[in-house]
mmCIF file of C-alpha atoms in Angstrom:
data_model
loop_
_atom_site.group_PDB
_atom_site.id
_atom_site.type_symbol
_atom_site.label_atom_id
_atom_site.label_comp_id
_atom_site.label_asym_id
_atom_site.label_seq_id
_atom_site.Cartn_x
_atom_site.Cartn_y
_atom_site.Cartn_z
ATOM 1 C CA MET A 1 -18.853 35.779 -6.495
ATOM 2 C CA ASP A 2 -22.148 36.271 -8.948
ATOM 3 C CA TYR A 3 -25.242 34.730 -7.961
ATOM 4 C CA THR A 4 -27.738 33.201 -10.552
ATOM 5 C CA ASN A 5 -30.281 32.004 -8.322
ATOM 6 C CA GLU A 6 -32.243 33.208 -5.358
ATOM 7 C CA PRO A 7 -30.101 34.437 -2.432
ATOM 8 C CA VAL A 8 -30.157 31.818 0.529
ATOM 9 C CA CYS A 9 -28.702 33.697 3.118
ATOM 10 C CA ILE A 10 -28.299 36.959 4.431
ATOM 11 C CA LYS A 11 -24.616 37.073 3.013
ATOM 12 C CA ASP A 12 -26.059 36.594 -0.262
ATOM 13 C CA ILE A 13 -28.155 39.525 -0.079
ATOM 14 C CA GLU A 14 -25.558 41.771 1.475
ATOM 15 C CA LYS A 15 -23.320 41.042 -1.402
ATOM 16 C CA ILE A 16 -25.941 41.663 -4.106
ATOM 17 C CA ALA A 17 -26.777 44.812 -2.368
ATOM 18 C CA GLN A 18 -23.037 46.099 -2.599
ATOM 19 C CA ARG A 19 -22.750 45.254 -6.155
ATOM 20 C CA VAL A 20 -26.229 47.014 -7.108
ATOM 21 C CA MET A 21 -25.996 50.344 -4.865
ATOM 22 C CA PRO A 22 -23.923 53.342 -5.390
ATOM 23 C CA GLY A 23 -20.711 53.561 -3.168
ATOM 24 C CA GLY A 24 -21.532 56.250 -0.926
ATOM 25 C CA ALA A 25 -24.752 54.908 -0.181
ATOM 26 C CA TRP A 26 -23.208 51.585 0.180
ATOM 27 C CA GLY A 27 -20.482 53.432 2.390
ATOM 28 C CA TYR A 28 -23.369 55.182 4.774
ATOM 29 C CA TYR A 29 -25.224 51.903 5.050
ATOM 30 C CA ASN A 30 -22.114 49.575 6.057
ATOM 31 C CA SER A 31 -19.940 51.741 7.777
ATOM 32 C CA GLY A 32 -19.210 51.806 11.344
ATOM 33 C CA ALA A 33 -17.460 54.518 13.770
ATOM 34 C CA ASN A 34 -13.293 54.926 13.530
ATOM 35 C CA ASP A 35 -12.132 51.615 13.342
ATOM 36 C CA GLU A 36 -15.141 49.593 13.224
ATOM 37 C CA GLN A 37 -14.046 47.678 16.362
ATOM 38 C CA THR A 38 -17.688 47.698 17.594
ATOM 39 C CA LYS A 39 -19.106 46.904 14.091
ATOM 40 C CA THR A 40 -17.287 43.797 13.669
ATOM 41 C CA ASP A 41 -17.678 42.542 17.027
ATOM 42 C CA ASN A 42 -21.438 42.635 17.068
ATOM 43 C CA GLU A 43 -21.482 40.100 14.417
ATOM 44 C CA SER A 44 -18.164 38.104 15.601
ATOM 45 C CA ALA A 45 -19.227 38.170 19.514
ATOM 46 C CA PHE A 46 -22.169 35.304 18.700
ATOM 47 C CA ASP A 47 -19.710 33.118 17.558
ATOM 48 C CA SER A 48 -18.362 32.629 21.240
ATOM 49 C CA TYR A 49 -21.812 31.444 22.343
ATOM 50 C CA ARG A 50 -22.282 27.671 21.224
ATOM 51 C CA LEU A 51 -25.725 25.867 20.907
ATOM 52 C CA HIS A 52 -26.474 23.199 23.554
ATOM 53 C CA PRO A 53 -29.231 21.206 21.821
ATOM 54 C CA ARG A 54 -31.801 18.653 23.111
ATOM 55 C CA MET A 55 -32.704 15.376 21.442
ATOM 56 C CA LEU A 56 -35.416 13.187 20.794
ATOM 57 C CA ARG A 57 -38.009 15.749 21.361
ATOM 58 C CA ASP A 58 -41.504 16.271 19.372
ATOM 59 C CA VAL A 59 -40.627 19.209 17.058
ATOM 60 C CA SER A 60 -43.525 18.562 14.779
ATOM 61 C CA LYS A 61 -44.891 22.032 15.444
ATOM 62 C CA ILE A 62 -42.857 25.137 15.808
ATOM 63 C CA THR A 63 -44.530 28.353 16.597
ATOM 64 C CA THR A 64 -42.533 31.688 16.969
ATOM 65 C CA HIS A 65 -45.920 33.642 18.224
ATOM 66 C CA THR A 66 -44.915 35.691 21.363
ATOM 67 C CA THR A 67 -45.792 38.771 22.931
ATOM 68 C CA VAL A 68 -44.073 42.351 22.817
ATOM 69 C CA LEU A 69 -45.591 45.127 25.122
ATOM 70 C CA GLY A 70 -48.406 42.888 25.802
ATOM 71 C CA GLN A 71 -49.719 42.562 22.239
ATOM 72 C CA LYS A 72 -49.197 39.392 20.202
ATOM 73 C CA VAL A 73 -46.709 39.041 17.407
ATOM 74 C CA ARG A 74 -46.033 36.300 14.936
ATOM 75 C CA THR A 75 -42.211 36.548 15.392
ATOM 76 C CA PRO A 76 -39.879 38.083 17.565
ATOM 77 C CA LEU A 77 -37.775 39.322 14.798
ATOM 78 C CA GLY A 78 -38.738 42.840 13.945
ATOM 79 C CA ILE A 79 -37.174 45.784 11.823
ATOM 80 C CA ALA A 80 -34.714 48.547 13.778
ATOM 81 C CA PRO A 81 -34.842 51.900 12.746
ATOM 82 C CA CYS A 82 -32.454 53.226 9.864
ATOM 83 C CA ALA A 83 -32.457 56.364 8.221
ATOM 84 C CA LEU A 84 -33.106 57.147 4.315
ATOM 85 C CA HIS A 85 -34.698 53.766 3.037
ATOM 86 C CA LYS A 86 -34.720 55.851 -0.434
ATOM 87 C CA LEU A 87 -30.949 55.535 -0.634
ATOM 88 C CA ALA A 88 -31.408 51.788 -1.379
ATOM 89 C CA HIS A 89 -34.788 51.539 -3.306
ATOM 90 C CA ALA A 90 -37.250 54.410 -4.700
ATOM 91 C CA ASP A 91 -40.166 52.908 -2.571
ATOM 92 C CA GLY A 92 -38.388 53.442 0.415
ATOM 93 C CA GLU A 93 -40.015 52.896 4.063
ATOM 94 C CA ALA A 94 -43.010 52.561 2.220
ATOM 95 C CA ALA A 95 -42.052 49.023 0.478
ATOM 96 C CA THR A 96 -40.483 48.078 3.886
ATOM 97 C CA SER A 97 -43.731 48.640 5.527
ATOM 98 C CA ARG A 98 -45.373 46.461 3.122
ATOM 99 C CA ALA A 99 -42.539 43.935 3.826
ATOM 100 C CA ALA A 100 -43.067 44.243 7.634
ATOM 101 C CA ALA A 101 -46.971 43.837 7.218
ATOM 102 C CA LYS A 102 -46.422 40.772 5.402
ATOM 103 C CA HIS A 103 -43.870 39.179 7.957
ATOM 104 C CA GLY A 104 -46.291 39.961 10.786
ATOM 105 C CA SER A 105 -43.923 41.509 13.623
ATOM 106 C CA ILE A 106 -42.924 44.941 14.258
ATOM 107 C CA MET A 107 -41.590 47.947 12.336
ATOM 108 C CA ILE A 108 -39.571 50.813 14.298
ATOM 109 C CA LEU A 109 -39.694 53.876 11.855
ATOM 110 C CA SER A 110 -36.623 56.248 11.868
ATOM 111 C CA THR A 111 -37.341 59.856 12.457
ATOM 112 C CA TYR A 112 -35.046 60.309 9.611
ATOM 113 C CA SER A 113 -37.113 58.139 7.517
ATOM 114 C CA THR A 114 -37.510 59.706 3.794
ATOM 115 C CA THR A 115 -41.304 58.464 3.737
ATOM 116 C CA SER A 116 -43.633 60.281 6.487
ATOM 117 C CA LEU A 117 -44.919 58.496 8.926
ATOM 118 C CA GLU A 118 -48.481 58.543 8.096
ATOM 119 C CA LYS A 119 -47.732 56.988 4.927
ATOM 120 C CA VAL A 120 -45.450 54.483 6.256
ATOM 121 C CA ILE A 121 -48.184 53.039 8.874
ATOM 122 C CA ALA A 122 -51.006 53.470 6.123
ATOM 123 C CA GLN A 123 -49.012 50.236 4.547
ATOM 124 C CA GLY A 124 -49.882 48.208 7.129
ATOM 125 C CA ASP A 125 -52.446 45.653 7.548
ATOM 126 C CA GLY A 126 -53.759 46.644 10.668
ATOM 127 C CA THR A 127 -52.382 44.055 13.007
ATOM 128 C CA THR A 128 -48.612 45.246 12.679
ATOM 129 C CA GLN A 129 -46.899 46.872 15.271
ATOM 130 C CA TYR A 130 -45.309 50.222 14.314
ATOM 131 C CA TRP A 131 -43.078 52.176 16.901
ATOM 132 C CA MET A 132 -41.593 55.467 16.497
ATOM 133 C CA GLN A 133 -37.927 56.357 16.584
ATOM 134 C CA LEU A 134 -36.986 59.486 18.310
ATOM 135 C CA TYR A 135 -34.671 62.181 18.615
ATOM 136 C CA VAL A 136 -34.830 65.036 21.123
ATOM 137 C CA TYR A 137 -33.666 68.393 19.639
ATOM 138 C CA GLN A 138 -32.522 71.476 21.303
ATOM 139 C CA ASP A 139 -36.209 73.054 20.050
ATOM 140 C CA ARG A 140 -38.341 70.161 21.832
ATOM 141 C CA HIS A 141 -41.087 71.588 19.824
ATOM 142 C CA VAL A 142 -39.837 69.706 17.072
ATOM 143 C CA SER A 143 -39.514 66.527 18.445
ATOM 144 C CA GLU A 144 -43.008 66.880 20.090
ATOM 145 C CA THR A 145 -44.404 67.459 16.991
ATOM 146 C CA ILE A 146 -43.193 64.088 15.572
ATOM 147 C CA VAL A 147 -44.520 62.191 18.884
ATOM 148 C CA ARG A 148 -47.975 63.529 18.513
ATOM 149 C CA ARG A 149 -48.115 62.634 14.917
ATOM 150 C CA ALA A 150 -47.149 59.519 15.412
ATOM 151 C CA GLU A 151 -49.469 58.868 18.310
ATOM 152 C CA LYS A 152 -52.177 60.162 16.486
ATOM 153 C CA ALA A 153 -51.542 58.030 13.216
ATOM 154 C CA GLY A 154 -51.524 54.702 15.532
ATOM 155 C CA PHE A 155 -47.928 54.411 16.294
ATOM 156 C CA LYS A 156 -48.036 52.047 19.499
ATOM 157 C CA ALA A 157 -44.548 53.343 21.143
ATOM 158 C CA ILE A 158 -41.604 55.761 20.951
ATOM 159 C CA VAL A 159 -38.258 54.702 20.884
ATOM 160 C CA LEU A 160 -35.955 57.343 22.366
ATOM 161 C CA THR A 161 -32.501 57.259 21.123
ATOM 162 C CA VAL A 162 -29.800 57.877 23.792
ATOM 163 C CA ASP A 163 -26.340 56.791 22.473
ATOM 164 C CA ALA A 164 -26.453 59.555 19.965
ATOM 165 C CA PRO A 165 -25.867 63.198 21.663
ATOM 166 C CA MET A 166 -23.792 63.611 18.729
ATOM 167 C CA LEU A 167 -22.979 61.460 15.578
ATOM 168 C CA GLY A 168 -20.099 59.435 15.812
ATOM 169 C CA ARG A 169 -17.415 59.715 13.556
ATOM 170 C CA ARG A 170 -17.786 57.551 10.840
ATOM 171 C CA LEU A 171 -14.735 57.527 8.569
ATOM 172 C CA VAL A 172 -16.086 55.740 5.142
ATOM 173 C CA ASP A 173 -18.609 58.768 4.941
ATOM 174 C CA ALA A 174 -15.873 61.450 5.613
ATOM 175 C CA ARG A 175 -13.709 60.134 3.063
ATOM 176 C CA ASN A 176 -16.771 59.966 0.473
ATOM 177 C CA LYS A 177 -18.044 63.122 1.855
ATOM 178 C CA PHE A 178 -21.275 61.796 2.057
ATOM 179 C CA ASN A 179 -24.521 63.838 1.737
ATOM 180 C CA PRO A 180 -27.995 62.345 0.755
ATOM 181 C CA PRO A 181 -29.002 62.936 -2.861
ATOM 182 C CA PRO A 182 -30.797 66.474 -2.815
ATOM 183 C CA HIS A 183 -34.078 64.623 -4.337
ATOM 184 C CA LEU A 184 -34.501 62.809 -1.009
ATOM 185 C CA ARG A 185 -36.729 64.604 1.483
ATOM 186 C CA LEU A 186 -37.046 64.068 5.408
ATOM 187 C CA GLU A 187 -41.023 63.889 5.127
ATOM 188 C CA ASN A 188 -41.530 63.617 8.899
ATOM 189 C CA PHE A 189 -40.134 66.864 9.410
ATOM 190 C CA MET A 190 -42.163 68.611 6.711
ATOM 191 C CA ASP A 191 -45.948 69.886 6.992
ATOM 192 C CA PRO A 192 -48.003 66.555 6.887
ATOM 193 C CA ASN A 193 -50.671 68.653 5.062
ATOM 194 C CA VAL A 194 -48.202 69.114 2.309
ATOM 195 C CA VAL A 195 -46.441 65.806 2.334
ATOM 196 C CA ASN A 196 -49.224 63.583 2.581
ATOM 197 C CA GLY A 197 -51.522 65.763 0.363
ATOM 198 C CA THR A 198 -52.410 65.043 -3.492
ATOM 199 C CA GLY A 199 -50.423 67.840 -4.642
ATOM 200 C CA TYR A 200 -47.250 67.018 -3.110
ATOM 201 C CA ALA A 201 -44.056 66.992 -5.250
ATOM 202 C CA PRO A 202 -40.629 66.187 -3.838
ATOM 203 C CA ASP A 203 -39.089 69.142 -5.463
ATOM 204 C CA LEU A 204 -40.533 71.582 -3.216
ATOM 205 C CA ALA A 205 -38.354 73.457 -1.287
ATOM 206 C CA LYS A 206 -37.245 72.164 1.776
ATOM 207 C CA SER A 207 -38.515 73.437 4.760
ATOM 208 C CA LYS A 208 -37.239 75.253 7.954
ATOM 209 C CA ASN A 209 -37.928 72.262 9.999
ATOM 210 C CA GLU A 210 -36.495 69.626 7.399
ATOM 211 C CA THR A 211 -33.314 71.559 7.011
ATOM 212 C CA PHE A 212 -32.953 71.500 10.948
ATOM 213 C CA GLY A 213 -33.425 67.776 11.066
ATOM 214 C CA ALA A 214 -31.022 67.352 8.872
ATOM 215 C CA THR A 215 -28.304 69.134 11.138
ATOM 216 C CA PHE A 216 -28.742 66.716 14.006
ATOM 217 C CA GLY A 217 -25.351 67.291 14.940
ATOM 218 C CA ALA A 218 -25.487 70.850 15.419
ATOM 219 C CA ASN A 219 -29.116 70.801 16.649
ATOM 220 C CA GLY A 220 -29.808 67.457 18.622
ATOM 221 C CA ASP A 221 -29.897 68.269 22.688
ATOM 222 C CA GLN A 222 -26.849 67.284 24.343
ATOM 223 C CA SER A 223 -28.195 68.423 27.814
ATOM 224 C CA LEU A 224 -30.725 65.265 27.582
ATOM 225 C CA SER A 225 -30.735 63.267 30.409
ATOM 226 C CA TRP A 226 -32.540 60.901 32.466
ATOM 227 C CA ALA A 227 -33.772 64.084 34.760
ATOM 228 C CA ASN A 228 -34.989 66.238 32.229
ATOM 229 C CA GLY A 229 -35.895 63.992 29.079
ATOM 230 C CA ILE A 230 -38.171 60.552 30.073
ATOM 231 C CA SER A 231 -40.366 62.928 32.324
ATOM 232 C CA TRP A 232 -40.593 65.660 29.552
ATOM 233 C CA LEU A 233 -41.615 62.529 27.172
ATOM 234 C CA LYS A 234 -44.307 61.100 29.382
ATOM 235 C CA SER A 235 -45.648 64.570 29.613
ATOM 236 C CA ILE A 236 -46.680 65.111 25.905
ATOM 237 C CA THR A 237 -47.159 61.298 25.324
ATOM 238 C CA LYS A 238 -49.214 58.400 26.638
ATOM 239 C CA LEU A 239 -47.458 56.018 24.585
ATOM 240 C CA PRO A 240 -45.074 53.360 26.045
ATOM 241 C CA ILE A 241 -41.565 54.765 25.877
ATOM 242 C CA ILE A 242 -38.525 52.365 25.105
ATOM 243 C CA VAL A 243 -35.020 53.631 25.665
ATOM 244 C CA LYS A 244 -32.657 52.758 22.435
ATOM 245 C CA GLY A 245 -28.971 52.477 23.286
ATOM 246 C CA VAL A 246 -28.441 50.739 27.024
ATOM 247 C CA LEU A 247 -25.255 48.773 27.376
ATOM 248 C CA THR A 248 -25.093 48.416 31.034
ATOM 249 C CA ALA A 249 -27.029 47.190 34.007
ATOM 250 C CA GLU A 250 -26.880 50.829 35.852
ATOM 251 C CA ASP A 251 -28.703 52.479 32.905
ATOM 252 C CA THR A 252 -31.334 49.380 32.790
ATOM 253 C CA GLN A 253 -32.115 50.518 36.503
ATOM 254 C CA LEU A 254 -32.701 53.935 35.633
ATOM 255 C CA ALA A 255 -34.763 53.036 32.940
ATOM 256 C CA ILE A 256 -36.586 51.011 35.566
ATOM 257 C CA ASP A 257 -36.889 53.700 37.886
ATOM 258 C CA HIS A 258 -38.043 56.129 35.479
ATOM 259 C CA LYS A 259 -40.910 53.943 34.602
ATOM 260 C CA CYS A 260 -39.993 53.063 30.892
ATOM 261 C CA ALA A 261 -41.655 50.029 28.927
ATOM 262 C CA GLY A 262 -38.600 48.498 27.652
ATOM 263 C CA VAL A 263 -35.004 48.969 26.674
ATOM 264 C CA ILE A 264 -33.220 47.996 23.151
ATOM 265 C CA VAL A 265 -29.679 46.754 23.779
ATOM 266 C CA SER A 266 -27.883 48.371 20.787
ATOM 267 C CA ASN A 267 -24.803 50.636 20.248
ATOM 268 C CA HIS A 268 -26.075 52.019 17.119
ATOM 269 C CA GLY A 269 -24.900 48.941 14.738
ATOM 270 C CA GLY A 270 -21.414 50.080 16.020
ATOM 271 C CA ARG A 271 -21.597 53.556 14.364
ATOM 272 C CA GLN A 272 -21.344 55.552 17.657
ATOM 273 C CA LEU A 273 -18.891 55.073 20.157
ATOM 274 C CA ASP A 274 -16.017 52.698 18.391
ATOM 275 C CA GLY A 275 -14.844 50.041 21.528
ATOM 276 C CA ALA A 276 -18.254 49.765 23.028
ATOM 277 C CA LEU A 277 -19.645 46.084 24.065
ATOM 278 C CA SER A 278 -20.985 43.971 21.368
ATOM 279 C CA THR A 279 -25.124 43.862 22.077
ATOM 280 C CA ILE A 280 -24.476 40.107 22.555
ATOM 281 C CA ASP A 281 -22.117 40.487 24.953
ATOM 282 C CA ALA A 282 -23.963 43.320 27.001
ATOM 283 C CA LEU A 283 -27.545 41.681 26.830
ATOM 284 C CA PRO A 284 -26.627 39.632 30.012
ATOM 285 C CA GLN A 285 -25.820 41.761 32.085
ATOM 286 C CA VAL A 286 -29.157 44.060 31.162
ATOM 287 C CA VAL A 287 -31.336 41.285 31.523
ATOM 288 C CA GLU A 288 -30.142 40.546 34.727
ATOM 289 C CA ALA A 289 -30.721 44.066 36.035
ATOM 290 C CA ALA A 290 -33.918 44.048 34.081
ATOM 291 C CA ASN A 291 -35.089 41.168 36.582
ATOM 292 C CA ASP A 292 -38.551 41.041 34.330
ATOM 293 C CA LYS A 293 -39.395 44.563 35.646
ATOM 294 C CA ILE A 294 -39.059 45.929 32.092
ATOM 295 C CA GLU A 295 -38.899 44.200 28.537
ATOM 296 C CA VAL A 296 -35.545 43.554 27.192
ATOM 297 C CA TYR A 297 -34.895 43.808 23.223
ATOM 298 C CA MET A 298 -31.633 43.735 21.387
ATOM 299 C CA ASP A 299 -30.422 44.884 18.086
ATOM 300 C CA GLY A 300 -26.688 44.568 16.407
ATOM 301 C CA GLY A 301 -24.796 41.975 14.215
ATOM 302 C CA ILE A 302 -27.992 39.866 13.775
ATOM 303 C CA ARG A 303 -27.382 37.785 10.483
ATOM 304 C CA LYS A 304 -28.558 33.972 11.134
ATOM 305 C CA GLY A 305 -31.608 32.649 12.589
ATOM 306 C CA SER A 306 -28.952 31.098 15.266
ATOM 307 C CA ASP A 307 -28.098 34.477 16.201
ATOM 308 C CA ILE A 308 -31.665 35.414 17.159
ATOM 309 C CA PHE A 309 -31.878 32.222 19.099
ATOM 310 C CA LYS A 310 -28.783 32.717 20.943
ATOM 311 C CA ALA A 311 -30.611 36.657 21.815
ATOM 312 C CA LEU A 312 -33.834 34.931 22.781
ATOM 313 C CA ALA A 313 -31.801 32.197 25.008
ATOM 314 C CA LEU A 314 -30.048 35.023 26.452
ATOM 315 C CA GLY A 315 -32.753 36.922 27.589
ATOM 316 C CA ALA A 316 -34.333 39.138 24.866
ATOM 317 C CA ARG A 317 -37.909 39.278 24.079
ATOM 318 C CA ALA A 318 -37.297 40.302 20.692
ATOM 319 C CA VAL A 319 -34.728 41.336 18.175
ATOM 320 C CA PHE A 320 -34.381 44.003 15.214
ATOM 321 C CA VAL A 321 -32.247 44.246 12.227
ATOM 322 C CA ALA A 322 -31.644 46.911 10.000
ATOM 323 C CA ARG A 323 -28.894 46.082 7.533
ATOM 324 C CA PRO A 324 -30.009 42.925 6.354
ATOM 325 C CA VAL A 325 -33.928 44.699 5.388
ATOM 326 C CA LEU A 326 -32.106 47.364 3.897
ATOM 327 C CA TRP A 327 -29.725 44.713 1.481
ATOM 328 C CA GLY A 328 -32.936 43.384 0.748
ATOM 329 C CA LEU A 329 -34.475 46.441 -0.153
ATOM 330 C CA ALA A 330 -31.736 47.371 -2.610
ATOM 331 C CA TYR A 331 -31.554 43.605 -4.074
ATOM 332 C CA LYS A 332 -35.403 43.905 -4.713
ATOM 333 C CA GLY A 333 -37.871 46.374 -2.953
ATOM 334 C CA GLU A 334 -40.353 45.145 -1.310
ATOM 335 C CA GLN A 335 -39.931 41.660 -2.121
ATOM 336 C CA GLY A 336 -36.246 42.032 -1.443
ATOM 337 C CA ALA A 337 -37.243 43.231 2.367
ATOM 338 C CA PHE A 338 -39.529 40.456 2.661
ATOM 339 C CA ILE A 339 -36.939 37.760 1.608
ATOM 340 C CA ALA A 340 -34.260 39.179 4.026
ATOM 341 C CA LEU A 341 -36.668 38.864 7.064
ATOM 342 C CA ASP A 342 -38.011 35.338 5.873
ATOM 343 C CA LEU A 343 -34.975 33.954 5.639
ATOM 344 C CA LEU A 344 -34.182 34.843 8.980
ATOM 345 C CA GLN A 345 -37.545 33.453 10.016
ATOM 346 C CA LYS A 346 -36.809 30.321 8.839
ATOM 347 C CA GLU A 347 -33.680 29.816 10.167
ATOM 348 C CA LEU A 348 -35.141 30.790 13.247
ATOM 349 C CA GLU A 349 -37.721 28.058 13.211
ATOM 350 C CA LEU A 350 -34.898 25.421 11.762
ATOM 351 C CA ALA A 351 -32.806 26.565 14.845
ATOM 352 C CA MET A 352 -35.599 25.853 17.233
ATOM 353 C CA MET A 353 -36.733 22.716 15.962
ATOM 354 C CA LEU A 354 -32.801 21.449 16.072
ATOM 355 C CA THR A 355 -32.220 22.482 19.402
ATOM 356 C CA GLY A 356 -35.709 20.787 20.269
ATOM 357 C CA THR A 357 -37.901 23.976 21.179
ATOM 358 C CA THR A 358 -41.304 24.384 20.021
ATOM 359 C CA GLN A 359 -42.133 27.643 20.949
ATOM 360 C CA VAL A 360 -40.493 30.917 21.947
ATOM 361 C CA SER A 361 -41.110 30.646 25.928
ATOM 362 C CA GLU A 362 -39.194 27.640 25.687
ATOM 363 C CA ILE A 363 -35.708 29.173 24.846
ATOM 364 C CA ASP A 364 -33.429 30.219 27.825
ATOM 365 C CA GLU A 365 -29.987 29.925 28.507
ATOM 366 C CA SER A 366 -29.842 26.281 29.347
ATOM 367 C CA TYR A 367 -29.512 26.082 25.293
ATOM 368 C CA VAL A 368 -26.729 28.169 25.066
ATOM 369 C CA TYR A 369 -22.888 27.317 26.065
ATOM 370 C CA THR A 370 -19.948 29.817 26.418
ATOM 371 C CA PRO A 371 -16.539 27.529 26.166
#
């Protein structure tokens, strides 16, 4: 179906993005691992949770303000890390950053950004929180350099992705033989004095580190563990460490034991281990194990404001979305990314009003019913 008016929901934006993006780029963003069971479950599992609204409450004033890592944010809806935003729009992560600043929450920047971390945070308004997503490589100096750059630039946390010792098998990408267009650069692997300088041109020869970073499957540190990873990371940064990719109570307890600041309940958008639990289904056991000793966030499958409400009710302090923002970016650049966030934000506020809640702190498991 063609739309002559502005999109009115995330599904509308998804359809527009599919129409305007090249097939390979669309496949890269949209694909999941193997049969895509987990990717599908991430969305469909929300349907198992019904809302349990309360009536005749004063809902004339709604606020979504909350705190994350002790810092105030306008909304518990943030942007999850995703690689290669310039596949969606020429302005890439810089446009996403401007949309995030206007939205007023948190942006997690991917290591595999096509815009340098310094350029991305420079697009903020000084109040937006930026977190840096990190992979750990066999040559840990490469990872350490990114961490130190992020800390110097003003990022507020390191988000360590732990569910990808090897990239999952994504059949769509394999069939498409997808490779990023040669003009796109992994700027976080480049010399910041070059990439952030006035003489920078994208057609410069790729650096050794940039080529190294692009071959993650060969160069990721598969020996990374709780014992040798978290302590190493703590030794090189004072920033809070958030572990992304936790799906179990057991790993939540290990994150607590290693004094991490938070965990993100995530299955990499269904792009790693197919058959893994959906994130909304994994959330309750993680929240129970966290026992308020560590902050719990969630990503995966969120397409409606009511999905955000359900995640908050089940104990998430904040949620993050990636594909909806990328679809918005493909649709209309910075404006499209903001439209995607704003649609979800307004739907969250409506869900709060219709359930009889006026602030995030009131949303708890009593508002969700599982048949």
